[in-house]
Short mmCIF file of C-alpha atoms and ligand atoms in Angstrom, two decimals:
data_model
loop_
_atom_site.label_atom_id
_atom_site.label_comp_id
_atom_site.label_asym_id
_atom_site.label_seq_id
_atom_site.Cartn_x
_atom_site.Cartn_y
_atom_site.Cartn_z
CA UNK A 1 -53.67 15.14 39.64
CA UNK A 2 -55.39 18.26 40.93
CA UNK A 3 -57.66 17.73 43.93
CA UNK A 4 -60.46 19.91 45.22
CA UNK A 5 -61.99 19.87 48.67
CA UNK A 6 -65.66 18.89 48.68
CA UNK A 7 -67.20 21.90 50.45
CA UNK A 8 -68.22 21.27 54.05
CA UNK A 9 -66.14 18.08 54.32
CA UNK A 10 -62.57 16.90 54.73
CA UNK A 11 -62.75 14.93 51.46
CA UNK A 12 -60.20 15.86 48.81
CA UNK A 13 -61.51 14.71 45.46
CA UNK A 14 -59.36 14.45 42.36
CA UNK A 15 -61.00 16.65 39.70
CA UNK A 16 -61.43 13.49 37.66
CA UNK A 17 -63.08 10.67 39.61
CA UNK A 18 -63.66 7.08 38.47
CA UNK A 19 -67.22 6.11 37.56
CA UNK A 20 -67.79 2.44 38.31
CA UNK A 21 -71.14 1.88 36.63
CA UNK A 22 -69.84 0.10 33.52
CA UNK A 23 -67.58 -2.21 35.53
CA UNK A 24 -70.75 -3.44 37.26
CA UNK A 25 -70.98 -5.46 34.08
CA UNK A 26 -74.70 -5.68 33.39
CA UNK A 27 -75.65 -2.58 31.41
CA UNK A 28 -72.79 -1.62 29.15
CA UNK A 29 -72.48 -4.41 26.62
CA UNK A 30 -70.38 -7.54 26.43
CA UNK A 31 -66.83 -6.18 26.64
CA UNK A 32 -66.64 -5.77 30.44
CA UNK A 33 -64.40 -8.39 32.00
CA UNK A 34 -63.10 -8.64 35.54
CA UNK A 35 -59.50 -8.48 34.37
CA UNK A 36 -60.06 -5.33 32.30
CA UNK A 37 -62.12 -3.69 35.06
CA UNK A 38 -59.45 -4.35 37.68
CA UNK A 39 -56.81 -2.95 35.33
CA UNK A 40 -59.00 0.16 34.92
CA UNK A 41 -59.17 0.68 38.69
CA UNK A 42 -55.40 0.21 38.98
CA UNK A 43 -54.85 2.73 36.18
CA UNK A 44 -57.02 5.17 38.12
CA UNK A 45 -54.84 4.77 41.20
CA UNK A 46 -51.70 5.21 39.09
CA UNK A 47 -53.14 8.40 37.57
CA UNK A 48 -53.74 9.90 41.02
CA UNK A 49 -57.52 9.47 41.05
CA UNK A 50 -58.57 9.66 44.69
CA UNK A 51 -62.23 8.72 44.49
CA UNK A 52 -64.54 6.12 43.03
CA UNK A 53 -68.26 6.50 42.45
CA UNK A 54 -70.41 3.39 42.61
CA UNK A 55 -73.94 2.28 43.57
CA UNK A 56 -75.70 -0.87 44.74
CA UNK A 57 -77.61 -1.06 41.45
CA UNK A 58 -74.49 -1.04 39.28
CA UNK A 59 -74.48 -4.73 38.45
CA UNK A 60 -76.73 -5.23 41.51
CA UNK A 61 -73.76 -5.19 43.88
CA UNK A 62 -71.09 -6.30 41.42
CA UNK A 63 -69.55 -2.81 40.99
CA UNK A 64 -69.02 -2.44 44.75
CA UNK A 65 -67.56 -5.97 44.99
CA UNK A 66 -65.27 -5.29 42.04
CA UNK A 67 -63.99 -2.09 43.65
CA UNK A 68 -63.27 -3.96 46.88
CA UNK A 69 -61.36 -6.66 45.02
CA UNK A 70 -59.46 -4.27 42.74
CA UNK A 71 -58.56 -1.73 45.43
CA UNK A 72 -57.61 -4.28 48.11
CA UNK A 73 -55.88 -2.52 51.03
CA UNK A 74 -55.72 0.70 48.97
CA UNK A 75 -59.46 1.06 49.61
CA UNK A 76 -58.51 2.63 52.94
CA UNK A 77 -56.53 5.37 51.14
CA UNK A 78 -59.19 6.45 48.66
CA UNK A 79 -62.70 7.85 48.89
CA UNK A 80 -65.56 5.60 47.91
CA UNK A 81 -68.85 7.31 47.17
CA UNK A 82 -71.82 5.01 46.88
CA UNK A 83 -75.56 5.51 46.76
CA UNK A 84 -78.65 4.46 48.61
CA UNK A 85 -82.36 4.07 48.14
CA UNK A 86 -82.82 2.30 44.82
CA UNK A 87 -84.13 -1.23 45.02
CA UNK A 88 -85.24 -3.84 42.53
CA UNK A 89 -89.03 -4.05 42.43
CA UNK A 90 -91.04 -7.23 41.78
CA UNK A 91 -91.11 -6.16 38.10
CA UNK A 92 -87.29 -6.45 38.01
CA UNK A 93 -86.91 -2.69 37.50
CA UNK A 94 -85.12 -0.23 39.75
CA UNK A 95 -87.27 2.05 41.95
CA UNK A 96 -86.32 4.78 44.37
CA UNK A 97 -87.50 3.66 47.81
CA UNK A 98 -86.53 5.98 50.63
CA UNK A 99 -88.19 4.57 53.75
CA UNK A 100 -86.03 4.25 56.88
CA UNK A 101 -86.11 0.44 56.59
CA UNK A 102 -85.02 0.40 52.94
CA UNK A 103 -82.27 2.91 53.55
CA UNK A 104 -80.83 0.90 56.42
CA UNK A 105 -80.96 -2.41 54.54
CA UNK A 106 -79.51 -0.88 51.38
CA UNK A 107 -76.65 0.78 53.24
CA UNK A 108 -75.85 -2.40 55.17
CA UNK A 109 -75.55 -4.19 51.82
CA UNK A 110 -73.03 -1.65 50.52
CA UNK A 111 -70.95 -1.80 53.71
CA UNK A 112 -70.85 -5.58 53.44
CA UNK A 113 -69.91 -5.65 49.76
CA UNK A 114 -67.25 -2.97 50.15
CA UNK A 115 -65.95 -4.58 53.35
CA UNK A 116 -65.87 -1.29 55.28
CA UNK A 117 -67.42 0.01 58.51
CA UNK A 118 -68.27 3.42 57.16
CA UNK A 119 -68.94 4.98 53.75
CA UNK A 120 -67.16 8.29 52.98
CA UNK A 121 -69.92 9.81 50.86
CA UNK A 122 -73.40 8.33 50.67
CA UNK A 123 -75.75 9.74 48.06
CA UNK A 124 -79.51 9.40 47.65
CA UNK A 125 -79.59 7.90 44.17
CA UNK A 126 -82.88 9.36 42.88
CA UNK A 127 -85.65 11.49 44.32
CA UNK A 128 -88.38 9.43 45.96
CA UNK A 129 -90.78 7.66 43.61
CA UNK A 130 -93.10 6.63 46.43
CA UNK A 131 -94.64 8.61 49.27
CA UNK A 132 -91.88 8.90 51.84
CA UNK A 133 -91.61 12.55 52.94
CA UNK A 134 -88.16 14.03 52.41
CA UNK A 135 -87.98 14.96 56.12
CA UNK A 136 -88.43 11.31 57.10
CA UNK A 137 -85.73 10.17 54.66
CA UNK A 138 -83.23 12.76 55.85
CA UNK A 139 -84.01 12.02 59.50
CA UNK A 140 -83.42 8.29 58.95
CA UNK A 141 -80.13 9.03 57.20
CA UNK A 142 -79.08 11.41 60.00
CA UNK A 143 -79.62 8.51 62.41
CA UNK A 144 -77.42 6.22 60.29
CA UNK A 145 -74.74 8.89 60.15
CA UNK A 146 -74.98 9.24 63.94
CA UNK A 147 -74.31 5.49 64.13
CA UNK A 148 -71.14 5.99 62.07
CA UNK A 149 -72.39 4.06 59.03
CA UNK A 150 -71.40 6.89 56.70
CA UNK A 151 -69.70 10.28 56.99
CA UNK A 152 -71.22 12.71 54.49
CA UNK A 153 -74.50 12.78 52.60
CA UNK A 154 -75.23 13.91 49.07
CA UNK A 155 -78.14 13.71 46.66
CA UNK A 156 -78.27 12.79 42.98
CA UNK A 157 -80.64 13.81 40.22
CA UNK A 158 -82.56 16.40 42.25
CA UNK A 159 -84.07 19.41 40.48
CA UNK A 160 -83.63 22.94 41.82
CA UNK A 161 -86.76 22.89 43.98
CA UNK A 162 -86.14 19.52 45.62
CA UNK A 163 -82.49 20.42 46.15
CA UNK A 164 -83.48 23.65 47.81
CA UNK A 165 -85.84 21.78 50.17
CA UNK A 166 -83.22 19.17 51.04
CA UNK A 167 -80.58 21.81 51.70
CA UNK A 168 -83.02 23.80 53.86
CA UNK A 169 -83.70 20.70 55.98
CA UNK A 170 -79.93 20.27 56.16
CA UNK A 171 -77.26 17.63 56.35
CA UNK A 172 -76.31 17.37 52.67
CA UNK A 173 -73.01 18.40 51.12
CA UNK A 174 -73.29 17.57 47.43
CA UNK A 175 -75.39 17.27 44.32
CA UNK A 176 -74.50 14.65 41.73
CA UNK A 177 -76.00 15.44 38.36
CA UNK A 178 -75.52 14.82 34.64
CA UNK A 179 -73.49 17.48 32.86
CA UNK A 180 -71.55 17.62 29.60
CA UNK A 181 -71.16 19.70 26.45
CA UNK A 182 -74.27 17.86 25.26
CA UNK A 183 -76.29 18.01 28.47
CA UNK A 184 -76.49 21.44 30.05
CA UNK A 185 -79.64 21.56 32.22
CA UNK A 186 -77.40 22.19 35.23
CA UNK A 187 -76.75 25.72 34.00
CA UNK A 188 -79.44 27.89 35.56
CA UNK A 189 -81.55 27.49 38.71
CA UNK A 190 -80.10 24.09 39.62
CA UNK A 191 -76.50 25.29 39.70
CA UNK A 192 -77.56 28.55 41.39
CA UNK A 193 -79.32 26.57 44.12
CA UNK A 194 -76.35 24.30 44.73
CA UNK A 195 -73.93 27.23 44.86
CA UNK A 196 -76.23 29.29 47.11
CA UNK A 197 -76.32 26.44 49.63
CA UNK A 198 -72.55 25.88 49.42
CA UNK A 199 -72.93 22.37 48.00
CA UNK A 200 -70.31 20.63 45.89
CA UNK A 201 -71.40 19.58 42.41
CA UNK A 202 -70.23 16.20 41.12
CA UNK A 203 -70.85 15.92 37.39
CA UNK A 204 -71.61 12.53 35.89
CA UNK A 205 -71.76 11.39 32.25
CA UNK A 206 -69.16 13.96 31.08
CA UNK A 207 -68.64 11.98 27.87
CA UNK A 208 -72.36 11.60 27.22
CA UNK A 209 -71.91 7.84 27.55
CA UNK A 210 -68.90 7.88 25.23
CA UNK A 211 -70.35 10.09 22.47
CA UNK A 212 -67.91 12.90 23.27
CA UNK A 213 -64.85 10.63 23.13
CA UNK A 214 -64.62 11.02 19.36
CA UNK A 215 -64.86 7.26 18.93
CA UNK A 216 -68.19 7.18 17.10
CA UNK A 217 -67.86 8.47 13.55
CA UNK A 218 -70.95 6.56 12.32
CA UNK A 219 -74.26 5.69 13.98
CA UNK A 220 -73.22 2.83 16.27
CA UNK A 221 -75.03 -0.43 16.76
CA UNK A 222 -74.97 -1.77 20.31
CA UNK A 223 -75.95 -5.21 21.59
CA UNK A 224 -79.20 -5.47 23.60
CA UNK A 225 -77.05 -5.79 26.73
CA UNK A 226 -75.81 -2.21 26.25
CA UNK A 227 -78.18 0.49 27.56
CA UNK A 228 -77.09 2.70 24.67
CA UNK A 229 -79.08 0.47 22.28
CA UNK A 230 -82.13 2.21 23.81
CA UNK A 231 -80.63 5.70 24.06
CA UNK A 232 -81.98 8.21 21.52
CA UNK A 233 -78.79 10.23 21.73
CA UNK A 234 -77.12 7.51 19.69
CA UNK A 235 -79.71 7.74 16.90
CA UNK A 236 -80.79 10.08 14.11
CA UNK A 237 -80.52 13.85 14.43
CA UNK A 238 -79.28 13.76 18.02
CA UNK A 239 -76.39 11.49 17.10
CA UNK A 240 -75.43 13.56 14.07
CA UNK A 241 -75.50 16.76 16.14
CA UNK A 242 -73.23 15.14 18.73
CA UNK A 243 -70.96 13.75 16.06
CA UNK A 244 -70.47 17.17 14.39
CA UNK A 245 -69.70 18.82 17.73
CA UNK A 246 -67.30 16.01 18.64
CA UNK A 247 -65.52 16.25 15.28
CA UNK A 248 -64.73 19.90 16.02
CA UNK A 249 -63.68 19.02 19.56
CA UNK A 250 -61.33 16.39 18.12
CA UNK A 251 -59.67 19.00 15.90
CA UNK A 252 -58.89 21.11 18.98
CA UNK A 253 -57.70 18.04 20.88
CA UNK A 254 -55.36 17.04 18.06
CA UNK A 255 -53.92 20.55 17.93
CA UNK A 256 -52.95 20.45 21.60
CA UNK A 257 -51.99 16.77 21.55
CA UNK A 258 -54.52 15.30 23.98
CA UNK A 259 -57.37 12.80 23.57
CA UNK A 260 -60.78 14.22 22.68
CA UNK A 261 -62.21 12.64 25.83
CA UNK A 262 -59.80 14.70 27.97
CA UNK A 263 -61.06 17.93 26.39
CA UNK A 264 -64.72 16.96 26.94
CA UNK A 265 -64.06 16.03 30.58
CA UNK A 266 -61.78 19.02 31.23
CA UNK A 267 -64.45 21.43 29.98
CA UNK A 268 -66.88 20.07 32.59
CA UNK A 269 -64.30 20.32 35.38
CA UNK A 270 -63.56 23.93 34.42
CA UNK A 271 -67.18 25.11 34.67
CA UNK A 272 -68.37 27.23 37.62
CA UNK A 273 -69.55 25.34 40.68
CA UNK A 274 -68.11 21.97 39.67
CA UNK A 275 -66.09 20.25 42.38
CA UNK A 276 -65.23 17.13 40.38
CA UNK A 277 -66.20 15.10 37.35
CA UNK A 278 -67.03 11.39 37.35
CA UNK A 279 -65.71 9.76 34.20
CA UNK A 280 -66.89 6.23 33.52
CA UNK A 281 -64.39 3.77 32.07
CA UNK A 282 -64.13 0.11 31.23
CA UNK A 283 -60.40 -0.24 30.68
CA UNK A 284 -57.02 1.24 31.63
CA UNK A 285 -56.47 2.95 28.28
CA UNK A 286 -59.69 4.93 28.77
CA UNK A 287 -58.75 5.94 32.32
CA UNK A 288 -55.33 7.13 31.17
CA UNK A 289 -56.94 9.28 28.49
CA UNK A 290 -59.63 10.66 30.77
CA UNK A 291 -57.21 11.54 33.57
CA UNK A 292 -55.38 13.89 31.20
CA UNK A 293 -58.34 16.25 31.60
CA UNK A 294 -56.95 17.31 34.98
CA UNK A 295 -54.01 19.18 33.51
CA UNK A 296 -56.23 21.11 31.11
CA UNK A 297 -58.58 22.55 33.72
CA UNK A 298 -56.78 25.88 34.21
CA UNK A 299 -56.52 26.64 30.46
CA UNK A 300 -59.17 29.33 30.09
CA UNK A 301 -58.28 30.11 26.46
CA UNK A 302 -58.99 26.49 25.57
CA UNK A 303 -62.41 26.66 27.26
CA UNK A 304 -63.21 29.86 25.39
CA UNK A 305 -62.56 28.02 22.12
CA UNK A 306 -64.57 24.98 23.22
CA UNK A 307 -67.40 27.24 24.42
CA UNK A 308 -67.53 28.87 20.98
CA UNK A 309 -67.64 25.45 19.29
CA UNK A 310 -70.56 24.39 21.50
CA UNK A 311 -72.36 27.69 20.76
CA UNK A 312 -71.93 27.24 16.99
CA UNK A 313 -73.49 23.79 17.14
CA UNK A 314 -76.32 24.93 19.42
CA UNK A 315 -78.45 22.79 21.74
CA UNK A 316 -79.12 19.11 21.20
CA UNK A 317 -82.13 18.52 18.90
CA UNK A 318 -85.07 16.89 20.70
N1 NAP B 401 -76.16 9.39 40.00
C1 NAP B 401 -76.61 8.90 38.88
O1 NAP B 401 -77.82 8.73 38.68
C2 NAP B 401 -75.62 8.56 37.80
C3 NAP B 401 -76.07 8.37 36.48
C4 NAP B 401 -75.12 8.08 35.50
C5 NAP B 401 -73.79 7.95 35.84
N2 NAP B 401 -73.40 8.12 37.14
C6 NAP B 401 -71.98 7.97 37.54
O2 NAP B 401 -71.16 8.71 36.67
C7 NAP B 401 -70.22 7.84 36.02
C8 NAP B 401 -69.91 8.35 34.64
O3 NAP B 401 -71.07 8.34 33.80
P1 NAP B 401 -71.28 7.24 32.68
O4 NAP B 401 -70.31 6.13 32.93
O5 NAP B 401 -72.72 6.90 32.63
O6 NAP B 401 -70.95 8.01 31.34
P2 NAP B 401 -69.62 8.64 30.71
O7 NAP B 401 -68.59 8.82 31.75
O8 NAP B 401 -70.06 9.82 29.93
O9 NAP B 401 -69.20 7.52 29.67
C9 NAP B 401 -68.54 6.34 30.06
C10 NAP B 401 -68.36 5.40 28.88
O10 NAP B 401 -67.71 6.07 27.78
C11 NAP B 401 -66.75 5.19 27.17
N3 NAP B 401 -65.43 5.80 27.39
C12 NAP B 401 -64.88 6.23 28.57
N4 NAP B 401 -63.68 6.78 28.37
C13 NAP B 401 -63.43 6.71 27.05
C14 NAP B 401 -62.35 7.11 26.24
N5 NAP B 401 -61.29 7.71 26.76
N6 NAP B 401 -62.43 6.88 24.89
C15 NAP B 401 -63.51 6.28 24.35
N7 NAP B 401 -64.59 5.88 25.08
C16 NAP B 401 -64.54 6.10 26.42
C17 NAP B 401 -66.88 3.84 27.86
O11 NAP B 401 -67.83 3.03 27.19
P3 NAP B 401 -67.49 2.22 25.80
O12 NAP B 401 -66.03 1.87 25.82
O13 NAP B 401 -68.40 1.03 25.81
O14 NAP B 401 -67.88 3.15 24.67
C18 NAP B 401 -67.45 4.22 29.22
O15 NAP B 401 -68.17 3.20 29.84
C19 NAP B 401 -70.86 6.44 36.11
O16 NAP B 401 -69.92 5.41 35.96
C20 NAP B 401 -71.48 6.53 37.48
O17 NAP B 401 -70.49 6.32 38.48
C21 NAP B 401 -74.29 8.45 38.10
#
């Protein structure tokens, strides 16, 4: 498995990382079991995946606990990236709260659930939805880093302007953002800003929540417990656009003898500025398929073909 150094750190990330949202068990339907999730984590280790992305809100702590249980002593050998700053409001919904008190309490919770003294990469989960100035948030986090509670700081879901401000204030090493053949807002000022500041880019949702795996040949129906039951990308014109693009991707994948998911993930990893891709998975068979993306990354001719396919299908209908 190819690894890349996260710029400005000593963290070597496998180009395909493991996304531990689904194994949190509360947002991705009814087929997440502890046994299958643990097998998925073990398959990731076997495939040479060196890092795991999680968050306190993934299963409200369950994803972090699952990683601790599944990794056991191997947790010391891998990189765990978690997030900070999203709390459950009185309405039961998640909100980004970035006051010094919330940050400290949230981080302490992650350290406890993961059973570690320090987090390798801590990421602000969303930009602030309340009134805490960015300077105050970054100062509070600098203090927590000083105390050894985490090593490196990143941000997630920031636009170009907010990212620029955060990088100017200083102390961040990475941007985590959504990016796939079906989601390309990164290309443009956001990527330029990240690259200009020397930040690593960690791309999430490379399969567009599974759409780009080639598995969905008809409009799917998800249970209420699966967030995709409320995702417009799985309905109407947007689904059919994705399905046509994926069908062509599958033809290419078949020709070279790899799973469609590996081509979709490999394309993301091969794009400029990307340090690593976070591929979500529920089971070992998915991890084994997704990890195959790593050996495709250097195949520029393949990406030229895939780029042409994406261009033929055009942007996602709104
Ligand atoms: N920072 C943020 O705000 C943020 C936001 C989103 C995600 N993330 C991170 O990024 C990770 C990845 O994103 P994501 O999990 O949302 O989306 P994703 O990686 O695009 O899709 C993951 C889902 O696709 C399906 N899948 C995975 N591999 C497959 C394969 N080989 N064949 C068929 N289906 C496959 C699985 O669901 P089914 O089997 O049910 O179809 C899996 O749960 C997350 O786990 C999380 O760590 C971060």
